[in-house]
Amino acid sequence: MTYQRKVILDELRGVTSHPTADEIYQIVKKKLSKISMGTVYRNLEVLSKKGLLQKIDISGKQMRFDGNVNKHYHVRCIKCGRVDDIFFKPLEDLEKKLQDKSDFLLLGHSLELSGLCPECK
Amino acid sequence: MTYQRKVILDELRGVTSHPTADEIYQIVKKKLSKISMGTVYRNLEVLSKKGLLQKIDISGKQMRFDGNVNKHYHVRCIKCGRVDDIFFKPLEDLEKKLQDKSDFLLLGHSLELSGLCPECK
DNA sequence: CTGCATGCAAATCGTTTGCAGTTGA
DNA sequence: TCAACTGCAAACGATTTGCATGCAG
């Protein structure tokens, strides 16, 4: 656990948004002015593999990261791209219920709401 | 409606898969050997804006395209990336049901199943 | 005619990687 | 000690764009 890795994780945990790698880089740079994007990406990768943060492959071209590792869903603003949490009970057994509709072996699902955030609406 | 635009649309409609832009380029190139990626991308864009095809922003880094413009869901193979349709009744009024859980104005949702395709499982 | 569309190549954007020097367990 | 990590810069893959020419309406 290097210092830069710790700062990345702490900063992500201290924020309720779902920043992109670049946004994390901008935040972390305030404390570690010499840190590089490569380090940010590499650490986000190892931390997500260790289960200490979540990598969110939401609509849009950039990955986003979440310090909350519990399973939950997200809403995305179609205008500004902002991503918030939306908490409701997980669609349980969705895969089991739909298994007969597909010849794929269903293992998971991802559900993303979209709309307008308070600022954009 | 130029010839290249027509060919792109026809080829996409003639296929049940959900090809990436590059896959469409490869297919179309058989009929139009001089076509460029730029033309493919520009036409996929205008055709989707006209509602003649669907642009699918599914997990993974590449956009995929669907000649079926009716609302339906997709399954994605976590091993090979293949994308198939999965038909079941749309989650009706999901946005309305969840509206009280978010301060976003909910307008839509996207749901993607994941698993292993017949070849990979 | 003329404005939108093309082919080509270069540019852009997010992300990944090779490398040589540095550091934490 | 020494494998893992860093900063830097170059490489990468997907997509977009500028430009001069060509074609559809």
PDB file of C-alpha atoms (C1' of nucleotides) in Angstrom:
ATOM      1  CA  MET A   1       0.000   0.000   0.000  1.00  0.00           C
ATOM      2  CA  THR A   2       1.912   2.995  -1.275  1.00  0.00           C
ATOM      3  CA  TYR A   3       1.103   6.551  -0.306  1.00  0.00           C
ATOM      4  CA  GLN A   4      -0.368   7.397  -3.715  1.00  0.00           C
ATOM      5  CA  ARG A   5      -2.593   4.331  -3.560  1.00  0.00           C
ATOM      6  CA  LYS A   6      -3.838   5.343  -0.136  1.00  0.00           C
ATOM      7  CA  VAL A   7      -4.570   8.905  -1.222  1.00  0.00           C
ATOM      8  CA  ILE A   8      -6.510   7.724  -4.274  1.00  0.00           C
ATOM      9  CA  LEU A   9      -8.651   5.409  -2.185  1.00  0.00           C
ATOM     10  CA  ASP A  10      -9.202   7.968   0.589  1.00  0.00           C
ATOM     11  CA  GLU A  11     -10.184  10.708  -1.826  1.00  0.00           C
ATOM     12  CA  LEU A  12     -12.590   8.445  -3.639  1.00  0.00           C
ATOM     13  CA  ARG A  13     -14.146   7.377  -0.370  1.00  0.00           C
ATOM     14  CA  GLY A  14     -14.477  10.971   0.706  1.00  0.00           C
ATOM     15  CA  VAL A  15     -16.671  11.844  -2.215  1.00  0.00           C
ATOM     16  CA  THR A  16     -20.231  10.789  -2.973  1.00  0.00           C
ATOM     17  CA  SER A  17     -19.958  11.420  -6.690  1.00  0.00           C
ATOM     18  CA  HIS A  18     -18.754   8.835  -9.160  1.00  0.00           C
ATOM     19  CA  PRO A  19     -15.707  10.465 -10.660  1.00  0.00           C
ATOM     20  CA  THR A  20     -13.925   9.518 -13.846  1.00  0.00           C
ATOM     21  CA  ALA A  21     -10.245   8.607 -13.767  1.00  0.00           C
ATOM     22  CA  ASP A  22      -9.394  12.099 -14.891  1.00  0.00           C
ATOM     23  CA  GLU A  23     -11.477  13.700 -12.177  1.00  0.00           C
ATOM     24  CA  ILE A  24      -9.735  11.528  -9.597  1.00  0.00           C
ATOM     25  CA  TYR A  25      -6.420  12.572 -11.064  1.00  0.00           C
ATOM     26  CA  GLN A  26      -7.363  16.253 -10.674  1.00  0.00           C
ATOM     27  CA  ILE A  27      -8.419  15.721  -7.049  1.00  0.00           C
ATOM     28  CA  VAL A  28      -5.396  13.664  -6.072  1.00  0.00           C
ATOM     29  CA  LYS A  29      -3.006  16.066  -7.771  1.00  0.00           C
ATOM     30  CA  LYS A  30      -3.801  18.642  -5.111  1.00  0.00           C
ATOM     31  CA  LYS A  31      -2.034  16.459  -2.572  1.00  0.00           C
ATOM     32  CA  LEU A  32       0.449  14.767  -4.861  1.00  0.00           C
ATOM     33  CA  SER A  33       1.355  17.281  -7.521  1.00  0.00           C
ATOM     34  CA  LYS A  34       3.713  14.899  -9.329  1.00  0.00           C
ATOM     35  CA  ILE A  35       1.389  11.928  -9.621  1.00  0.00           C
ATOM     36  CA  SER A  36       0.793  10.632 -13.121  1.00  0.00           C
ATOM     37  CA  MET A  37      -2.316   9.400 -14.904  1.00  0.00           C
ATOM     38  CA  GLY A  38      -0.630   6.028 -15.305  1.00  0.00           C
ATOM     39  CA  THR A  39      -0.378   5.638 -11.549  1.00  0.00           C
ATOM     40  CA  VAL A  40      -3.981   6.682 -11.110  1.00  0.00           C
ATOM     41  CA  TYR A  41      -5.217   4.159 -13.656  1.00  0.00           C
ATOM     42  CA  ARG A  42      -3.014   1.370 -12.334  1.00  0.00           C
ATOM     43  CA  ASN A  43      -4.128   1.916  -8.768  1.00  0.00           C
ATOM     44  CA  LEU A  44      -7.788   2.188  -9.644  1.00  0.00           C
ATOM     45  CA  GLU A  45      -7.353  -1.136 -11.378  1.00  0.00           C
ATOM     46  CA  VAL A  46      -5.664  -2.935  -8.484  1.00  0.00           C
ATOM     47  CA  LEU A  47      -8.009  -1.427  -5.901  1.00  0.00           C
ATOM     48  CA  SER A  48     -11.047  -2.551  -7.853  1.00  0.00           C
ATOM     49  CA  LYS A  49      -9.596  -6.037  -8.235  1.00  0.00           C
ATOM     50  CA  LYS A  50      -9.071  -6.149  -4.474  1.00  0.00           C
ATOM     51  CA  GLY A  51     -12.704  -5.146  -4.014  1.00  0.00           C
ATOM     52  CA  LEU A  52     -11.843  -1.862  -2.306  1.00  0.00           C
ATOM     53  CA  LEU A  53     -13.689   0.189  -4.894  1.00  0.00           C
ATOM     54  CA  GLN A  54     -16.025  -0.359  -7.804  1.00  0.00           C
ATOM     55  CA  LYS A  55     -15.349   0.303 -11.448  1.00  0.00           C
ATOM     56  CA  ILE A  56     -18.580   1.383 -13.101  1.00  0.00           C
ATOM     57  CA  ASP A  57     -18.991   0.762 -16.810  1.00  0.00           C
ATOM     58  CA  ILE A  58     -21.894   3.142 -17.248  1.00  0.00           C
ATOM     59  CA  SER A  59     -23.078   4.777 -20.488  1.00  0.00           C
ATOM     60  CA  GLY A  60     -20.681   7.283 -21.905  1.00  0.00           C
ATOM     61  CA  LYS A  61     -17.109   6.737 -22.915  1.00  0.00           C
ATOM     62  CA  GLN A  62     -15.408   7.088 -19.566  1.00  0.00           C
ATOM     63  CA  MET A  63     -15.213   4.597 -16.753  1.00  0.00           C
ATOM     64  CA  ARG A  64     -16.377   5.873 -13.390  1.00  0.00           C
ATOM     65  CA  PHE A  65     -15.360   4.800  -9.934  1.00  0.00           C
ATOM     66  CA  ASP A  66     -17.303   4.331  -6.741  1.00  0.00           C
ATOM     67  CA  GLY A  67     -15.952   4.105  -3.209  1.00  0.00           C
ATOM     68  CA  ASN A  68     -19.135   2.339  -2.165  1.00  0.00           C
ATOM     69  CA  VAL A  69     -18.582  -1.336  -2.858  1.00  0.00           C
ATOM     70  CA  ASN A  70     -22.073  -2.479  -1.925  1.00  0.00           C
ATOM     71  CA  LYS A  71     -24.321  -3.549  -4.766  1.00  0.00           C
ATOM     72  CA  HIS A  72     -26.574  -0.708  -5.825  1.00  0.00           C
ATOM     73  CA  TYR A  73     -27.821   1.005  -8.950  1.00  0.00           C
ATOM     74  CA  HIS A  74     -27.050   4.320 -10.592  1.00  0.00           C
ATOM     75  CA  VAL A  75     -28.838   7.174 -12.334  1.00  0.00           C
ATOM     76  CA  ARG A  76     -27.102   9.111 -15.057  1.00  0.00           C
ATOM     77  CA  CYS A  77     -27.945  12.623 -16.198  1.00  0.00           C
ATOM     78  CA  ILE A  78     -28.393  12.575 -19.951  1.00  0.00           C
ATOM     79  CA  LYS A  79     -27.420  16.236 -20.135  1.00  0.00           C
ATOM     80  CA  CYS A  80     -24.334  16.682 -17.944  1.00  0.00           C
ATOM     81  CA  GLY A  81     -23.295  13.081 -17.373  1.00  0.00           C
ATOM     82  CA  ARG A  82     -23.451  13.285 -13.596  1.00  0.00           C
ATOM     83  CA  VAL A  83     -23.953   9.908 -11.911  1.00  0.00           C
ATOM     84  CA  ASP A  84     -25.753   9.424  -8.607  1.00  0.00           C
ATOM     85  CA  ASP A  85     -26.712   6.420  -6.570  1.00  0.00           C
ATOM     86  CA  ILE A  86     -30.267   5.186  -6.549  1.00  0.00           C
ATOM     87  CA  PHE A  87     -31.101   2.727  -3.813  1.00  0.00           C
ATOM     88  CA  PHE A  88     -33.827   0.134  -4.110  1.00  0.00           C
ATOM     89  CA  LYS A  89     -33.949  -3.558  -3.564  1.00  0.00           C
ATOM     90  CA  PRO A  90     -31.900  -5.437  -6.153  1.00  0.00           C
ATOM     91  CA  LEU A  91     -33.829  -7.215  -8.891  1.00  0.00           C
ATOM     92  CA  GLU A  92     -33.468 -10.578  -7.228  1.00  0.00           C
ATOM     93  CA  ASP A  93     -33.238 -13.706  -9.284  1.00  0.00           C
ATOM     94  CA  LEU A  94     -33.689 -11.749 -12.493  1.00  0.00           C
ATOM     95  CA  GLU A  95     -31.253 -14.093 -14.166  1.00  0.00           C
ATOM     96  CA  LYS A  96     -33.128 -17.168 -12.964  1.00  0.00           C
ATOM     97  CA  LYS A  97     -36.445 -15.744 -14.062  1.00  0.00           C
ATOM     98  CA  LEU A  98     -35.162 -14.983 -17.540  1.00  0.00           C
ATOM     99  CA  GLN A  99     -33.022 -18.059 -18.048  1.00  0.00           C
ATOM    100  CA  ASP A 100     -35.611 -19.753 -20.231  1.00  0.00           C
ATOM    101  CA  LYS A 101     -35.634 -16.774 -22.581  1.00  0.00           C
ATOM    102  CA  SER A 102     -32.030 -17.147 -23.667  1.00  0.00           C
ATOM    103  CA  ASP A 103     -29.518 -19.793 -24.622  1.00  0.00           C
ATOM    104  CA  PHE A 104     -26.854 -17.838 -22.770  1.00  0.00           C
ATOM    105  CA  LEU A 105     -26.034 -18.938 -19.243  1.00  0.00           C
ATOM    106  CA  LEU A 106     -27.210 -15.847 -17.406  1.00  0.00           C
ATOM    107  CA  LEU A 107     -24.923 -14.731 -14.618  1.00  0.00           C
ATOM    108  CA  GLY A 108     -25.648 -11.103 -13.909  1.00  0.00           C
ATOM    109  CA  HIS A 109     -27.286  -7.904 -14.993  1.00  0.00           C
ATOM    110  CA  SER A 110     -26.656  -4.210 -14.964  1.00  0.00           C
ATOM    111  CA  LEU A 111     -29.419  -1.678 -14.767  1.00  0.00           C
ATOM    112  CA  GLU A 112     -28.917   2.004 -15.204  1.00  0.00           C
ATOM    113  CA  LEU A 113     -31.547   4.693 -14.879  1.00  0.00           C
ATOM    114  CA  SER A 114     -31.284   7.868 -16.911  1.00  0.00           C
ATOM    115  CA  GLY A 115     -32.841  11.254 -16.632  1.00  0.00           C
ATOM    116  CA  LEU A 116     -32.165  14.836 -15.680  1.00  0.00           C
ATOM    117  CA  CYS A 117     -30.305  15.803 -12.537  1.00  0.00           C
ATOM    118  CA  PRO A 118     -31.643  18.569 -10.263  1.00  0.00           C
ATOM    119  CA  GLU A 119     -29.394  21.156 -11.932  1.00  0.00           C
ATOM    120  CA  CYS A 120     -30.273  20.192 -15.502  1.00  0.00           C
ATOM    121  CA  LYS A 121     -33.985  19.677 -15.192  1.00  0.00           C
TER     122      LYS A 121
ATOM    123  CA  MET B   1     -29.735   8.493 -49.378  1.00  0.00           C
ATOM    124  CA  THR B   2     -26.415   7.648 -50.963  1.00  0.00           C
ATOM    125  CA  TYR B   3     -25.483   4.188 -52.115  1.00  0.00           C
ATOM    126  CA  GLN B   4     -23.039   3.633 -49.240  1.00  0.00           C
ATOM    127  CA  ARG B   5     -25.695   4.653 -46.725  1.00  0.00           C
ATOM    128  CA  LYS B   6     -28.140   2.201 -48.236  1.00  0.00           C
ATOM    129  CA  VAL B   7     -25.637  -0.649 -48.200  1.00  0.00           C
ATOM    130  CA  ILE B   8     -24.754  -0.019 -44.552  1.00  0.00           C
ATOM    131  CA  LEU B   9     -28.393  -0.085 -43.534  1.00  0.00           C
ATOM    132  CA  ASP B  10     -29.229  -3.125 -45.647  1.00  0.00           C
ATOM    133  CA  GLU B  11     -26.291  -5.122 -44.357  1.00  0.00           C
ATOM    134  CA  LEU B  12     -27.108  -4.282 -40.759  1.00  0.00           C
ATOM    135  CA  ARG B  13     -30.708  -5.289 -41.296  1.00  0.00           C
ATOM    136  CA  GLY B  14     -29.612  -8.535 -42.874  1.00  0.00           C
ATOM    137  CA  VAL B  15     -27.776  -9.657 -39.782  1.00  0.00           C
ATOM    138  CA  THR B  16     -29.143 -10.716 -36.385  1.00  0.00           C
ATOM    139  CA  SER B  17     -25.941  -9.973 -34.531  1.00  0.00           C
ATOM    140  CA  HIS B  18     -25.084  -6.604 -33.068  1.00  0.00           C
ATOM    141  CA  PRO B  19     -21.939  -5.657 -34.907  1.00  0.00           C
ATOM    142  CA  THR B  20     -19.436  -3.012 -33.939  1.00  0.00           C
ATOM    143  CA  ALA B  21     -18.630  -0.199 -36.358  1.00  0.00           C
ATOM    144  CA  ASP B  22     -15.531  -2.045 -37.422  1.00  0.00           C
ATOM    145  CA  GLU B  23     -17.437  -5.264 -38.077  1.00  0.00           C
ATOM    146  CA  ILE B  24     -19.898  -3.311 -40.208  1.00  0.00           C
ATOM    147  CA  TYR B  25     -16.980  -1.774 -42.060  1.00  0.00           C
ATOM    148  CA  GLN B  26     -15.597  -5.236 -42.799  1.00  0.00           C
ATOM    149  CA  ILE B  27     -18.958  -6.475 -44.052  1.00  0.00           C
ATOM    150  CA  VAL B  28     -19.706  -3.423 -46.186  1.00  0.00           C
ATOM    151  CA  LYS B  29     -16.220  -3.394 -47.654  1.00  0.00           C
ATOM    152  CA  LYS B  30     -17.066  -6.582 -49.532  1.00  0.00           C
ATOM    153  CA  LYS B  31     -19.516  -4.603 -51.661  1.00  0.00           C
ATOM    154  CA  LEU B  32     -17.812  -1.224 -51.516  1.00  0.00           C
ATOM    155  CA  SER B  33     -14.114  -1.876 -51.378  1.00  0.00           C
ATOM    156  CA  LYS B  34     -13.202   1.813 -51.221  1.00  0.00           C
ATOM    157  CA  ILE B  35     -15.497   2.827 -48.373  1.00  0.00           C
ATOM    158  CA  SER B  36     -13.821   4.453 -45.397  1.00  0.00           C
ATOM    159  CA  MET B  37     -14.366   4.100 -41.658  1.00  0.00           C
ATOM    160  CA  GLY B  38     -15.306   7.777 -41.549  1.00  0.00           C
ATOM    161  CA  THR B  39     -18.193   7.165 -43.890  1.00  0.00           C
ATOM    162  CA  VAL B  40     -19.320   4.155 -41.889  1.00  0.00           C
ATOM    163  CA  TYR B  41     -19.289   6.090 -38.618  1.00  0.00           C
ATOM    164  CA  ARG B  42     -20.992   9.144 -40.122  1.00  0.00           C
ATOM    165  CA  ASN B  43     -23.741   7.069 -41.667  1.00  0.00           C
ATOM    166  CA  LEU B  44     -24.336   4.980 -38.570  1.00  0.00           C
ATOM    167  CA  GLU B  45     -24.744   8.269 -36.751  1.00  0.00           C
ATOM    168  CA  VAL B  46     -27.250   9.811 -39.176  1.00  0.00           C
ATOM    169  CA  LEU B  47     -29.188   6.576 -39.532  1.00  0.00           C
ATOM    170  CA  SER B  48     -29.534   6.221 -35.783  1.00  0.00           C
ATOM    171  CA  LYS B  49     -30.640   9.845 -35.469  1.00  0.00           C
ATOM    172  CA  LYS B  50     -33.281   9.156 -38.110  1.00  0.00           C
ATOM    173  CA  GLY B  51     -34.434   6.154 -36.099  1.00  0.00           C
ATOM    174  CA  LEU B  52     -33.541   3.669 -38.808  1.00  0.00           C
ATOM    175  CA  LEU B  53     -31.187   1.755 -36.569  1.00  0.00           C
ATOM    176  CA  GLN B  54     -30.217   1.613 -32.916  1.00  0.00           C
ATOM    177  CA  LYS B  55     -26.886   2.532 -31.420  1.00  0.00           C
ATOM    178  CA  ILE B  56     -26.274   0.295 -28.398  1.00  0.00           C
ATOM    179  CA  ASP B  57     -24.047   1.609 -25.657  1.00  0.00           C
ATOM    180  CA  ILE B  58     -23.473  -1.747 -24.038  1.00  0.00           C
ATOM    181  CA  SER B  59     -20.600  -2.723 -21.732  1.00  0.00           C
ATOM    182  CA  GLY B  60     -17.257  -2.871 -23.398  1.00  0.00           C
ATOM    183  CA  LYS B  61     -15.450  -0.138 -25.242  1.00  0.00           C
ATOM    184  CA  GLN B  62     -17.106  -0.367 -28.614  1.00  0.00           C
ATOM    185  CA  MET B  63     -20.521   0.849 -29.663  1.00  0.00           C
ATOM    186  CA  ARG B  64     -22.714  -1.756 -31.256  1.00  0.00           C
ATOM    187  CA  PHE B  65     -25.499  -1.351 -33.769  1.00  0.00           C
ATOM    188  CA  ASP B  66     -28.858  -3.008 -34.145  1.00  0.00           C
ATOM    189  CA  GLY B  67     -31.078  -3.041 -37.209  1.00  0.00           C
ATOM    190  CA  ASN B  68     -34.035  -3.866 -34.987  1.00  0.00           C
ATOM    191  CA  VAL B  69     -35.385  -0.530 -33.771  1.00  0.00           C
ATOM    192  CA  ASN B  70     -38.007  -1.978 -31.466  1.00  0.00           C
ATOM    193  CA  LYS B  71     -37.377  -1.705 -27.756  1.00  0.00           C
ATOM    194  CA  HIS B  72     -35.838  -4.863 -26.395  1.00  0.00           C
ATOM    195  CA  TYR B  73     -33.020  -5.990 -24.116  1.00  0.00           C
ATOM    196  CA  HIS B  74     -29.640  -7.573 -24.719  1.00  0.00           C
ATOM    197  CA  VAL B  75     -27.403 -10.268 -23.245  1.00  0.00           C
ATOM    198  CA  ARG B  76     -23.682  -9.956 -23.497  1.00  0.00           C
ATOM    199  CA  CYS B  77     -21.158 -12.773 -23.280  1.00  0.00           C
ATOM    200  CA  ILE B  78     -18.577 -11.877 -20.650  1.00  0.00           C
ATOM    201  CA  LYS B  79     -16.020 -14.046 -22.381  1.00  0.00           C
ATOM    202  CA  CYS B  80     -16.226 -13.287 -26.108  1.00  0.00           C
ATOM    203  CA  GLY B  81     -18.300 -10.102 -26.114  1.00  0.00           C
ATOM    204  CA  ARG B  82     -21.034 -11.459 -28.350  1.00  0.00           C
ATOM    205  CA  VAL B  83     -24.355  -9.662 -27.943  1.00  0.00           C
ATOM    206  CA  ASP B  84     -27.734 -11.301 -28.476  1.00  0.00           C
ATOM    207  CA  ASP B  85     -31.291 -10.161 -28.082  1.00  0.00           C
ATOM    208  CA  ILE B  86     -33.320 -11.281 -25.123  1.00  0.00           C
ATOM    209  CA  PHE B  87     -37.026 -10.708 -25.403  1.00  0.00           C
ATOM    210  CA  PHE B  88     -39.301 -10.229 -22.434  1.00  0.00           C
ATOM    211  CA  LYS B  89     -41.877  -7.663 -21.530  1.00  0.00           C
ATOM    212  CA  PRO B  90     -40.255  -4.277 -20.869  1.00  0.00           C
ATOM    213  CA  LEU B  91     -39.997  -3.242 -17.247  1.00  0.00           C
ATOM    214  CA  GLU B  92     -43.008  -0.986 -17.479  1.00  0.00           C
ATOM    215  CA  ASP B  93     -43.177   2.183 -15.484  1.00  0.00           C
ATOM    216  CA  LEU B  94     -39.900   1.401 -13.786  1.00  0.00           C
ATOM    217  CA  GLU B  95     -39.103   5.106 -13.867  1.00  0.00           C
ATOM    218  CA  LYS B  96     -42.437   6.013 -12.302  1.00  0.00           C
ATOM    219  CA  LYS B  97     -42.054   3.387  -9.607  1.00  0.00           C
ATOM    220  CA  LEU B  98     -38.605   4.611  -8.679  1.00  0.00           C
ATOM    221  CA  GLN B  99     -39.194   8.335  -9.033  1.00  0.00           C
ATOM    222  CA  ASP B 100     -39.539   8.835  -5.280  1.00  0.00           C
ATOM    223  CA  LYS B 101     -36.112   7.266  -4.746  1.00  0.00           C
ATOM    224  CA  SER B 102     -34.200   9.935  -6.624  1.00  0.00           C
ATOM    225  CA  ASP B 103     -34.098  13.679  -7.114  1.00  0.00           C
ATOM    226  CA  PHE B 104     -33.324  13.129 -10.785  1.00  0.00           C
ATOM    227  CA  LEU B 105     -36.231  13.322 -13.191  1.00  0.00           C
ATOM    228  CA  LEU B 106     -36.233   9.720 -14.366  1.00  0.00           C
ATOM    229  CA  LEU B 107     -36.787   9.300 -18.077  1.00  0.00           C
ATOM    230  CA  GLY B 108     -35.499   5.898 -19.041  1.00  0.00           C
ATOM    231  CA  HIS B 109     -33.476   2.875 -18.149  1.00  0.00           C
ATOM    232  CA  SER B 110     -31.148   0.416 -19.742  1.00  0.00           C
ATOM    233  CA  LEU B 111     -30.861  -3.143 -18.605  1.00  0.00           C
ATOM    234  CA  GLU B 112     -28.252  -5.525 -19.839  1.00  0.00           C
ATOM    235  CA  LEU B 113     -27.945  -9.184 -18.967  1.00  0.00           C
ATOM    236  CA  SER B 114     -24.553 -10.825 -18.914  1.00  0.00           C
ATOM    237  CA  GLY B 115     -23.414 -14.396 -18.989  1.00  0.00           C
ATOM    238  CA  LEU B 116     -21.853 -17.020 -21.187  1.00  0.00           C
ATOM    239  CA  CYS B 117     -22.914 -17.631 -24.757  1.00  0.00           C
ATOM    240  CA  PRO B 118     -23.534 -21.171 -26.021  1.00  0.00           C
ATOM    241  CA  GLU B 119     -20.018 -21.351 -27.473  1.00  0.00           C
ATOM    242  CA  CYS B 120     -18.255 -20.077 -24.371  1.00  0.00           C
ATOM    243  CA  LYS B 121     -20.139 -21.914 -21.671  1.00  0.00           C
TER     244      LYS B 121
ATOM    245  C1'  DC C   1     -26.442  24.030 -59.253  1.00  0.00           C
ATOM    246  C1'  DT C   2     -25.109  23.377 -54.498  1.00  0.00           C
ATOM    247  C1'  DG C   3     -25.137  21.437 -50.224  1.00  0.00           C
ATOM    248  C1'  DC C   4     -24.598  17.347 -48.227  1.00  0.00           C
ATOM    249  C1'  DA C   5     -21.596  13.071 -48.601  1.00  0.00           C
ATOM    250  C1'  DT C   6     -17.363  10.843 -49.709  1.00  0.00           C
ATOM    251  C1'  DG C   7     -12.318   8.951 -49.145  1.00  0.00           C
ATOM    252  C1'  DC C   8      -8.298   9.889 -47.014  1.00  0.00           C
ATOM    253  C1'  DA C   9      -5.400  11.143 -43.445  1.00  0.00           C
ATOM    254  C1'  DA C  10      -4.541  13.405 -39.401  1.00  0.00           C
ATOM    255  C1'  DA C  11      -6.367  14.519 -34.873  1.00  0.00           C
ATOM    256  C1'  DT C  12      -8.625  13.486 -30.517  1.00  0.00           C
ATOM    257  C1'  DC C  13      -9.827  11.138 -26.345  1.00  0.00           C
ATOM    258  C1'  DG C  14      -9.631   7.715 -22.846  1.00  0.00           C
ATOM    259  C1'  DT C  15      -6.739   4.247 -21.471  1.00  0.00           C
ATOM    260  C1'  DT C  16      -2.632   1.162 -21.437  1.00  0.00           C
ATOM    261  C1'  DT C  17       2.176   0.085 -21.527  1.00  0.00           C
ATOM    262  C1'  DG C  18       7.512   0.045 -21.675  1.00  0.00           C
ATOM    263  C1'  DC C  19      11.107   1.692 -19.259  1.00  0.00           C
ATOM    264  C1'  DA C  20      14.457   3.160 -15.886  1.00  0.00           C
ATOM    265  C1'  DG C  21      14.695   4.789 -11.427  1.00  0.00           C
ATOM    266  C1'  DT C  22      12.394   4.408  -6.511  1.00  0.00           C
ATOM    267  C1'  DT C  23      10.258   2.411  -2.520  1.00  0.00           C
ATOM    268  C1'  DG C  24       7.754  -0.299   0.895  1.00  0.00           C
ATOM    269  C1'  DA C  25       7.422  -4.881   3.196  1.00  0.00           C
TER     270       DA C  25
ATOM    271  C1'  DT D   1      16.829  -7.198  -0.545  1.00  0.00           C
ATOM    272  C1'  DC D   2      13.851  -7.045  -4.411  1.00  0.00           C
ATOM    273  C1'  DA D   3       9.322  -7.488  -6.248  1.00  0.00           C
ATOM    274  C1'  DA D   4       6.063  -4.127  -6.669  1.00  0.00           C
ATOM    275  C1'  DC D   5       5.427   0.705  -7.681  1.00  0.00           C
ATOM    276  C1'  DT D   6       6.369   5.208  -9.539  1.00  0.00           C
ATOM    277  C1'  DG D   7       6.654   9.198 -13.156  1.00  0.00           C
ATOM    278  C1'  DC D   8       7.220   9.960 -17.759  1.00  0.00           C
ATOM    279  C1'  DA D   9       6.336   9.519 -22.370  1.00  0.00           C
ATOM    280  C1'  DA D  10       5.112   6.968 -26.103  1.00  0.00           C
ATOM    281  C1'  DA D  11       1.674   3.631 -27.918  1.00  0.00           C
ATOM    282  C1'  DC D  12      -2.951   2.180 -28.435  1.00  0.00           C
ATOM    283  C1'  DG D  13      -7.789   1.473 -30.103  1.00  0.00           C
ATOM    284  C1'  DA D  14     -12.121   3.570 -30.964  1.00  0.00           C
ATOM    285  C1'  DT D  15     -14.074   7.410 -32.811  1.00  0.00           C
ATOM    286  C1'  DT D  16     -14.151  12.093 -34.873  1.00  0.00           C
ATOM    287  C1'  DT D  17     -12.859  15.691 -37.937  1.00  0.00           C
ATOM    288  C1'  DG D  18     -10.734  18.837 -41.741  1.00  0.00           C
ATOM    289  C1'  DC D  19     -10.258  18.994 -46.328  1.00  0.00           C
ATOM    290  C1'  DA D  20     -10.605  18.700 -51.305  1.00  0.00           C
ATOM    291  C1'  DT D  21     -13.427  16.302 -54.440  1.00  0.00           C
ATOM    292  C1'  DG D  22     -17.774  14.002 -55.937  1.00  0.00           C
ATOM    293  C1'  DC D  23     -22.539  13.064 -56.290  1.00  0.00           C
ATOM    294  C1'  DA D  24     -27.747  13.265 -55.273  1.00  0.00           C
ATOM    295  C1'  DG D  25     -31.696  15.948 -55.418  1.00  0.00           C
TER     296       DG D  25
END
